[in-house]
Tab-separated table of N, CA, C and O and ligand atoms in Angstrom:
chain	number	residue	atom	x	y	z
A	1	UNK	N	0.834	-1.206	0.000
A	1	UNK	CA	0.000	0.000	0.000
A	1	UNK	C	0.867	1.253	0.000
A	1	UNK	O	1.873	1.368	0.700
A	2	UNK	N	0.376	2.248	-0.890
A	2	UNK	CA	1.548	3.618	-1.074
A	2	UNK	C	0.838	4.007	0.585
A	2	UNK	O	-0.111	3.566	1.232
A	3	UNK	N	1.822	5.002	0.790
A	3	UNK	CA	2.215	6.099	2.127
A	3	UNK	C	0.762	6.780	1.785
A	3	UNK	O	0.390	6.769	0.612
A	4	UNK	N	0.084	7.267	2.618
A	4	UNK	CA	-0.964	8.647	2.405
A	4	UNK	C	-0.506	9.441	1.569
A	4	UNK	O	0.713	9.508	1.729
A	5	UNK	N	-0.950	10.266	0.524
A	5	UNK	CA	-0.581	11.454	0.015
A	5	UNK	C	-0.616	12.900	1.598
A	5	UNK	O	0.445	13.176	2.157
A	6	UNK	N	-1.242	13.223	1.802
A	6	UNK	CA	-1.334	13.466	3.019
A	6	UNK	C	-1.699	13.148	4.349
A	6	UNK	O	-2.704	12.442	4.428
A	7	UNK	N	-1.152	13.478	5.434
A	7	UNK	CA	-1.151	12.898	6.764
A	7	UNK	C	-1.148	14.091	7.041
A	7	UNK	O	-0.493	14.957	6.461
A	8	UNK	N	-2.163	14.294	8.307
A	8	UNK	CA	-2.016	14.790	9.653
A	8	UNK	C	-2.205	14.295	10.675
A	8	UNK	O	-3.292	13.746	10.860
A	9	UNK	N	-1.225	14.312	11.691
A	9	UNK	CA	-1.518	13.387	13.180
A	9	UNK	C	-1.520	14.370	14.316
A	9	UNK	O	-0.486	15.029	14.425
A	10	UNK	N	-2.469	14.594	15.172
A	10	UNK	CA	-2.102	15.002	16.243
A	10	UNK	C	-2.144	16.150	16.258
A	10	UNK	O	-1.586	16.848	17.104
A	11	UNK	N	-2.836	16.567	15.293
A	11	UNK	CA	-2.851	18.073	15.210
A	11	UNK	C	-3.758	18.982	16.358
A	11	UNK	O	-4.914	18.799	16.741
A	12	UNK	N	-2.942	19.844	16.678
A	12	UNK	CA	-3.879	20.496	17.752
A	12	UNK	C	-3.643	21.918	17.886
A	12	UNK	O	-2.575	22.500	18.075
A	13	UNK	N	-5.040	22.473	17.731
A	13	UNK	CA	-4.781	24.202	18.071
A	13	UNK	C	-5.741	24.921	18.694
A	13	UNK	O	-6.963	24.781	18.645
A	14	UNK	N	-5.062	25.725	19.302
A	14	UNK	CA	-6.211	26.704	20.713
A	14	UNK	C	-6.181	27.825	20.403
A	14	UNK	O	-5.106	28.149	19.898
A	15	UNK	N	-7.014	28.707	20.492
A	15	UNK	CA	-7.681	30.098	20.325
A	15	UNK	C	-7.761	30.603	21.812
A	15	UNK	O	-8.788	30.406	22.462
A	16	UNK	N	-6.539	31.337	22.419
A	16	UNK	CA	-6.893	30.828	23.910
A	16	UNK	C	-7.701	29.819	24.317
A	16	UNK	O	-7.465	28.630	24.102
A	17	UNK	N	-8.869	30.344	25.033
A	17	UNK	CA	-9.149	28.911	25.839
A	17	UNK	C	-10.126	27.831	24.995
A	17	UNK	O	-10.820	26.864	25.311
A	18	UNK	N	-9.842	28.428	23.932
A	18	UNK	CA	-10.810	27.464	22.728
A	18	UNK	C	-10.014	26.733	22.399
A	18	UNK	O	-9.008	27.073	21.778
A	19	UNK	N	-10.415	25.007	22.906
A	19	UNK	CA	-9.139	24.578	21.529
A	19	UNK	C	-9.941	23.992	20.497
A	19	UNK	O	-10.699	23.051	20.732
A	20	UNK	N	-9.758	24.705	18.936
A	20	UNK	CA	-10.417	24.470	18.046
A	20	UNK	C	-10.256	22.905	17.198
A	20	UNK	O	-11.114	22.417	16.463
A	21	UNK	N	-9.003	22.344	17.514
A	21	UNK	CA	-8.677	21.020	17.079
A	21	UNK	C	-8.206	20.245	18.312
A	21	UNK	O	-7.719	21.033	19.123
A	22	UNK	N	-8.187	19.296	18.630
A	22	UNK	CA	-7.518	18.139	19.888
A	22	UNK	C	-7.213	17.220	18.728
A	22	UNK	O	-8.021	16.901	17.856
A	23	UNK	N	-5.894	16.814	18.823
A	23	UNK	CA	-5.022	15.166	18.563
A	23	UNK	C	-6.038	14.840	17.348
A	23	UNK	O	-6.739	13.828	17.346
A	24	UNK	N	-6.043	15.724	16.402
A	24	UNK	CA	-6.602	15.295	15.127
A	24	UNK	C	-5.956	14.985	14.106
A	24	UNK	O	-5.125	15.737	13.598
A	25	UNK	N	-6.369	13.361	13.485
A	25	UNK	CA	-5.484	12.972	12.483
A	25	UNK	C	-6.427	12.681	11.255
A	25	UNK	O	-7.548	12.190	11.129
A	26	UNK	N	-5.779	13.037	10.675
A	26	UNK	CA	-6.868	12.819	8.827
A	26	UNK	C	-5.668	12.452	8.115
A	26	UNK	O	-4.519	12.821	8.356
A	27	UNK	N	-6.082	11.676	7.204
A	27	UNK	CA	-5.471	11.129	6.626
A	27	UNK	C	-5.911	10.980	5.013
A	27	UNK	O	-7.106	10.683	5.015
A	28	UNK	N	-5.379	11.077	3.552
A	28	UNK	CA	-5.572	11.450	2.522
A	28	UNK	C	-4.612	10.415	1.420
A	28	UNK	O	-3.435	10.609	1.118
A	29	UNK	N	-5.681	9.059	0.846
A	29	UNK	CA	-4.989	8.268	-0.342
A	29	UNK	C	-4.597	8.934	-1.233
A	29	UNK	O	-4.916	10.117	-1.118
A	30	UNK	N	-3.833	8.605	-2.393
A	30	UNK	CA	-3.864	9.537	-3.561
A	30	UNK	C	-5.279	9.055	-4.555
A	30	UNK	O	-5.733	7.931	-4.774
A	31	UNK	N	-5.717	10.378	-5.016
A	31	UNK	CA	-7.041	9.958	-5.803
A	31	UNK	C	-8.050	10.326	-4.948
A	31	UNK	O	-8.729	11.319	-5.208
A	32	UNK	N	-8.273	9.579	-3.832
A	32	UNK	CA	-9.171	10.067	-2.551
A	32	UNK	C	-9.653	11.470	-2.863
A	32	UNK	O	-9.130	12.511	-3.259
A	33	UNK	N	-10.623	11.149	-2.590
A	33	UNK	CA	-11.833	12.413	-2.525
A	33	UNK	C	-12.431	12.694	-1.202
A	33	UNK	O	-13.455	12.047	-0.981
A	34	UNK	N	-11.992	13.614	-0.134
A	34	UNK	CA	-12.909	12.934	1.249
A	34	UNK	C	-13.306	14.692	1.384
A	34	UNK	O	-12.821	15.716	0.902
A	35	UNK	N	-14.574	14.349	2.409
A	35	UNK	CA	-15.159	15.284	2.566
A	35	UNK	C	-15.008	15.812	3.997
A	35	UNK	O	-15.023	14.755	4.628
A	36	UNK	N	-14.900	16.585	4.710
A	36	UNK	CA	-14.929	16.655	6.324
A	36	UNK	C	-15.634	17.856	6.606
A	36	UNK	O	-15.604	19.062	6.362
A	37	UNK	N	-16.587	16.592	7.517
A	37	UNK	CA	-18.109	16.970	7.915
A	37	UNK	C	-17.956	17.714	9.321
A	37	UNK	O	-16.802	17.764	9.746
A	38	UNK	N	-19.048	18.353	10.176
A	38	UNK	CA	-19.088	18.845	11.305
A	38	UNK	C	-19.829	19.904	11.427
A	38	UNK	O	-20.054	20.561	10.411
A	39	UNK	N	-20.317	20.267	12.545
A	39	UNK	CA	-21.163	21.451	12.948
A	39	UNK	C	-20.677	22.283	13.056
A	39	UNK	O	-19.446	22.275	13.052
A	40	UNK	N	-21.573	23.723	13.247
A	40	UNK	CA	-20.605	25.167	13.133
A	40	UNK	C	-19.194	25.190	13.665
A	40	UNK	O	-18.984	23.989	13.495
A	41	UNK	N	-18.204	25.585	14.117
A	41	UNK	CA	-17.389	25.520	14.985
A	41	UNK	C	-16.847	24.095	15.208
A	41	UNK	O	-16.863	23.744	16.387
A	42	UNK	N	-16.466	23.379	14.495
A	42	UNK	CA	-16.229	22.223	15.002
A	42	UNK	C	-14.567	21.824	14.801
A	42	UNK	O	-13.837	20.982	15.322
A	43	UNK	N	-14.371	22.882	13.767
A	43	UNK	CA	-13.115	22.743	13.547
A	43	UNK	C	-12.201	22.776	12.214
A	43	UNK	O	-11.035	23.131	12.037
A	44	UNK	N	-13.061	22.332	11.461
A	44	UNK	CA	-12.774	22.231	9.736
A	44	UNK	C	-12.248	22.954	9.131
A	44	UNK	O	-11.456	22.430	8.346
A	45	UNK	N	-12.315	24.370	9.090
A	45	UNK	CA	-11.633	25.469	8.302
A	45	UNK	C	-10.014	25.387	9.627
A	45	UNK	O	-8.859	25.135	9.284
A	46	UNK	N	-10.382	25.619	10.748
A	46	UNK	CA	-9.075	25.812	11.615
A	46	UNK	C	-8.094	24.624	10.790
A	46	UNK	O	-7.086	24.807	10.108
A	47	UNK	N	-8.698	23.549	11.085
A	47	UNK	CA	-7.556	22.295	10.192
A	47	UNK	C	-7.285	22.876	8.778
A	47	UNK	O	-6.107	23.193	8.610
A	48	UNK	N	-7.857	23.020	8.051
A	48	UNK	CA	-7.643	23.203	6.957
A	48	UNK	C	-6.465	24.588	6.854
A	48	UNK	O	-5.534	24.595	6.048
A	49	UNK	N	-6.774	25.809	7.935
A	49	UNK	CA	-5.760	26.498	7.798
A	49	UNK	C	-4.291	26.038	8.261
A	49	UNK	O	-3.248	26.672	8.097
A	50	UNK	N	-4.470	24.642	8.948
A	50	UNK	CA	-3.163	24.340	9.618
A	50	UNK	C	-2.687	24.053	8.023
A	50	UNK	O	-2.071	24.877	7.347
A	51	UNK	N	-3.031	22.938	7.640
A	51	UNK	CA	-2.842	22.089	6.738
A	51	UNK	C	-2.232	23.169	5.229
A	51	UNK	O	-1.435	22.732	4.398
A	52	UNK	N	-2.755	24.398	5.192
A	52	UNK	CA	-2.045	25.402	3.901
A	52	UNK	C	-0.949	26.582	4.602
A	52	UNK	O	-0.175	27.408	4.119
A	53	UNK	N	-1.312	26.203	5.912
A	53	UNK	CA	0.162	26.750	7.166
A	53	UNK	C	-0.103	27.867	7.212
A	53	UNK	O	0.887	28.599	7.222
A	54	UNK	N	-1.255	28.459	7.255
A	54	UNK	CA	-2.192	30.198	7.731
A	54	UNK	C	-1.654	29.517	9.268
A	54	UNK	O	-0.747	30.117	9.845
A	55	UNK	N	-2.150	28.446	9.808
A	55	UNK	CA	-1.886	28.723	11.005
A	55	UNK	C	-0.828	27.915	11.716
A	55	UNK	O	-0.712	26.973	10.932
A	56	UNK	N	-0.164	27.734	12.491
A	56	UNK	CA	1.274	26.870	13.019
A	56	UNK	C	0.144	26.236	14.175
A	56	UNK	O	-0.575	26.969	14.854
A	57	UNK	N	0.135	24.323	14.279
A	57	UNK	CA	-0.523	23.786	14.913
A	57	UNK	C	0.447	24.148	16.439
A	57	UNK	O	1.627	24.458	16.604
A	58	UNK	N	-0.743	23.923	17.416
A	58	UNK	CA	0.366	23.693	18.860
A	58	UNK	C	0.635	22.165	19.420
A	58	UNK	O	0.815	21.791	20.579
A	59	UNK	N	0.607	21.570	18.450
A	59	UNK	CA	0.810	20.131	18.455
A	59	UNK	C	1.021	19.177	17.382
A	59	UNK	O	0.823	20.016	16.503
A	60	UNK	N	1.207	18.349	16.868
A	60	UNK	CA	1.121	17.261	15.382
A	60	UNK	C	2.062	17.730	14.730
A	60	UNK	O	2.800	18.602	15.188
A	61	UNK	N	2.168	17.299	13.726
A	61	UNK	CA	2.653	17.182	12.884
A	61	UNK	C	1.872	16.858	11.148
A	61	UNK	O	0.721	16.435	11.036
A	62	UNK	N	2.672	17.127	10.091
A	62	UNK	CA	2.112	16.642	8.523
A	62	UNK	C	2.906	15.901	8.001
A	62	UNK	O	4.092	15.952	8.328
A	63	UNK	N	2.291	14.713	6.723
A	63	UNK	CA	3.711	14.380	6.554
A	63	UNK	C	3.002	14.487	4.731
A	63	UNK	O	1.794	14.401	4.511
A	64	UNK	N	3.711	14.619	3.986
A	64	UNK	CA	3.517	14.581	2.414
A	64	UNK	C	3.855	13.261	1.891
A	64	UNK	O	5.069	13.056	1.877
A	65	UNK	N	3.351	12.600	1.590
A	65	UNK	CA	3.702	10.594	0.862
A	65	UNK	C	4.838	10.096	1.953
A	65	UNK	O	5.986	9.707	1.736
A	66	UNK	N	4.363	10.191	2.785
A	66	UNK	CA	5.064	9.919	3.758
A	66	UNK	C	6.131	10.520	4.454
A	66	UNK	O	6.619	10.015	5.465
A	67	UNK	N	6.556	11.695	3.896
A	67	UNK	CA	7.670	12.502	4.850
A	67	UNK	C	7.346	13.616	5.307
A	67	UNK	O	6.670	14.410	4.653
A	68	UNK	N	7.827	13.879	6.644
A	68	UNK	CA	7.752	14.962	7.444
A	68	UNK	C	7.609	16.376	6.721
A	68	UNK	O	8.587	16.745	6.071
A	69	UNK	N	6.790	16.981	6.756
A	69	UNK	CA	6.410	18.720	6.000
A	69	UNK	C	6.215	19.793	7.069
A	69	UNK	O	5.395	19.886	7.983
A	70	UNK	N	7.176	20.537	6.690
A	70	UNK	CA	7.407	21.721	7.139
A	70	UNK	C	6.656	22.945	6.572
A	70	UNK	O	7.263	23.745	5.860
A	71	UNK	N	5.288	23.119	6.885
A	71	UNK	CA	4.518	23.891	6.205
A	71	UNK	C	3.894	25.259	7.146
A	71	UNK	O	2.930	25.333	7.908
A	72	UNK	N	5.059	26.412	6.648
A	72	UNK	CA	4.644	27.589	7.793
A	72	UNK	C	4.103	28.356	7.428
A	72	UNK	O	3.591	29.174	8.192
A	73	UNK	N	3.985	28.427	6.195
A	73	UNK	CA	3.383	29.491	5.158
A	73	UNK	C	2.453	29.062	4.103
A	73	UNK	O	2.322	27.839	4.049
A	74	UNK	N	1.783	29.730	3.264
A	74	UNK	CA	0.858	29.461	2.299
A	74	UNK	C	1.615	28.894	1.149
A	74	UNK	O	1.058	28.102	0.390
A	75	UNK	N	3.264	29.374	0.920
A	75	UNK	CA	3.893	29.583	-0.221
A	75	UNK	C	4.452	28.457	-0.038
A	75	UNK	O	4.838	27.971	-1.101
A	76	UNK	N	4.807	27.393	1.500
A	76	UNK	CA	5.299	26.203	1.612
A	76	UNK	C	4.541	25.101	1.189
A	76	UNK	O	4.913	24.068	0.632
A	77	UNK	N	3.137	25.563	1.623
A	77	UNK	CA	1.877	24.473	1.204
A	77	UNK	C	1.821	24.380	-0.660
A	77	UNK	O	1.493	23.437	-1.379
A	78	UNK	N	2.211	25.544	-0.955
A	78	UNK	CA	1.460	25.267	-2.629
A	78	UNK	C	2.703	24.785	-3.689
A	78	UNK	O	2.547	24.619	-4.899
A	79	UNK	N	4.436	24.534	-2.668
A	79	UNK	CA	5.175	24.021	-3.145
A	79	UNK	C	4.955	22.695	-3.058
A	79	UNK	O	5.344	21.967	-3.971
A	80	UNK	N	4.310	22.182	-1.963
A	80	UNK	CA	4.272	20.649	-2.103
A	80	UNK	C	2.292	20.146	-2.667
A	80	UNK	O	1.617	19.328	-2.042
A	81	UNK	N	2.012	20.582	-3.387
A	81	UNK	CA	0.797	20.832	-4.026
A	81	UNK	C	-0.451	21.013	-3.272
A	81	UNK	O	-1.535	20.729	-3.784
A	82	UNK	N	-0.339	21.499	-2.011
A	82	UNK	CA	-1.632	21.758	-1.483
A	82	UNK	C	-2.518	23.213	-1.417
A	82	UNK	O	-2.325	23.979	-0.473
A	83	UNK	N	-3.395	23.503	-2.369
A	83	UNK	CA	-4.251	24.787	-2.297
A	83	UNK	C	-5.112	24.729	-1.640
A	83	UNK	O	-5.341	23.765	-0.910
A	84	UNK	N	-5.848	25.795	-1.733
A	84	UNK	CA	-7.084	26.206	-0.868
A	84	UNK	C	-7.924	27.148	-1.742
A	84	UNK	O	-7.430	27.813	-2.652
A	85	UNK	N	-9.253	27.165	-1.402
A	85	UNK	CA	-9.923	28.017	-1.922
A	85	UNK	C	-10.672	28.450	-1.138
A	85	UNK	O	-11.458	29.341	-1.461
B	101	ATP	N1	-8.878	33.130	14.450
B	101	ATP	C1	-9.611	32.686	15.484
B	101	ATP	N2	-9.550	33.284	16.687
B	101	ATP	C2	-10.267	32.836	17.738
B	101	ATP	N3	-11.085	31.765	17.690
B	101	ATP	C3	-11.188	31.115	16.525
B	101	ATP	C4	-10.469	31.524	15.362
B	101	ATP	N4	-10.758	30.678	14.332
B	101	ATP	C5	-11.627	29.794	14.833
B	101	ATP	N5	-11.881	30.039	16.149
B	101	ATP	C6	-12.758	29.226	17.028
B	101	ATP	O1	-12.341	27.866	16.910
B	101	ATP	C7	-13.456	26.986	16.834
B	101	ATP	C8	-13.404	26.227	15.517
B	101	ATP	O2	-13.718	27.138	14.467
B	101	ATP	P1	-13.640	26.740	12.932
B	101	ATP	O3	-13.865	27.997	12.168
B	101	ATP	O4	-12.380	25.979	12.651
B	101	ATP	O5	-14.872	25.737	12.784
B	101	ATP	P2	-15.617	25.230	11.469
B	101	ATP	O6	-15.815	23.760	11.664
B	101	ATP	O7	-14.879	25.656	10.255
B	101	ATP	O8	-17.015	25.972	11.597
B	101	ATP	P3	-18.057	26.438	10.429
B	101	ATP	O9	-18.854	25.230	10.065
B	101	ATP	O10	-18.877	27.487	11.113
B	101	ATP	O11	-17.254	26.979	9.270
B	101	ATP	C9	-14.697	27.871	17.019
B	101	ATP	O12	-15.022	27.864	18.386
B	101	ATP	C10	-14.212	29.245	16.576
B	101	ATP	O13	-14.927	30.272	17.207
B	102	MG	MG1	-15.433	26.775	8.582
C-alpha cells in the first residue's frame, strides 16, 4: 500500500481557551476524494488552515507521501501541491 498522500496526526490548536482542534489525524490516499463533515465551529476550516500553514498547529505534525512537511506558510503548502480556496 503507497504512504498517504497526506497525513495529519495530532494536530492540535487553541484560540486561547478554545481549543479548536484536539489530537486530530486525517489522513488522505492519492485519488481520494474525502469530505470533512461537522457542525458550526467544530473545527474544519481551523484544520484546513493548519494544513495550507495560515496557522502553526500547537501540536502534530504533517507528513507529504510519507515525509515529514514543514509547512509555515501558504507559499510552503502550494510548493508541495496543497491549495485552498
Ligand atoms: N482566528 C480565530 N480566533 C479565535 N477563535 C477562533 C479563530 N478561528 C476559529 N476560532 C474558534 O475555533 C473553533 C473552531 O472554528 P472553525 O472555524 O475551525 O470551525 P468550522 O468547523 O470551520 O465551523 P463552520 O462550520 O462554522 O465553518 C470555534 O469555536 C471558533 O470560534
Ligand atoms: Mg469553517
Amino acid at each position: 500500500m503507497p504512504a498517504p498522500l497526506i497525513e495529519m496526526r495530532g494536530i492540535t490548536k487553541s484560540f486561547g481557551a478554545v481549543k479548536a482542534n484536539e489530537a486530530v489525524d486525517l489522513s488522505v490516499a492519492p485519488g481520494e476524494i474525502l469530505g470533512l463533515l461537522g457542525e458550526n465551529g467544530a473545527g474544519k476550516t481551523t484544520l484546513m488552515n493548519v494544513l495550507f500553514g495560515a496557522y502553526a498547529p500547537d501540536a502534530g505534525e504533517i507528513l507529504i507521501q510519507g515525509r515529514p512537511a514543514r509547512i509555515t506558510s501558504s507559499a510552503d503548502a502550494l510548493a508541495a501541491g496543497i491549495g485552498m480556496v
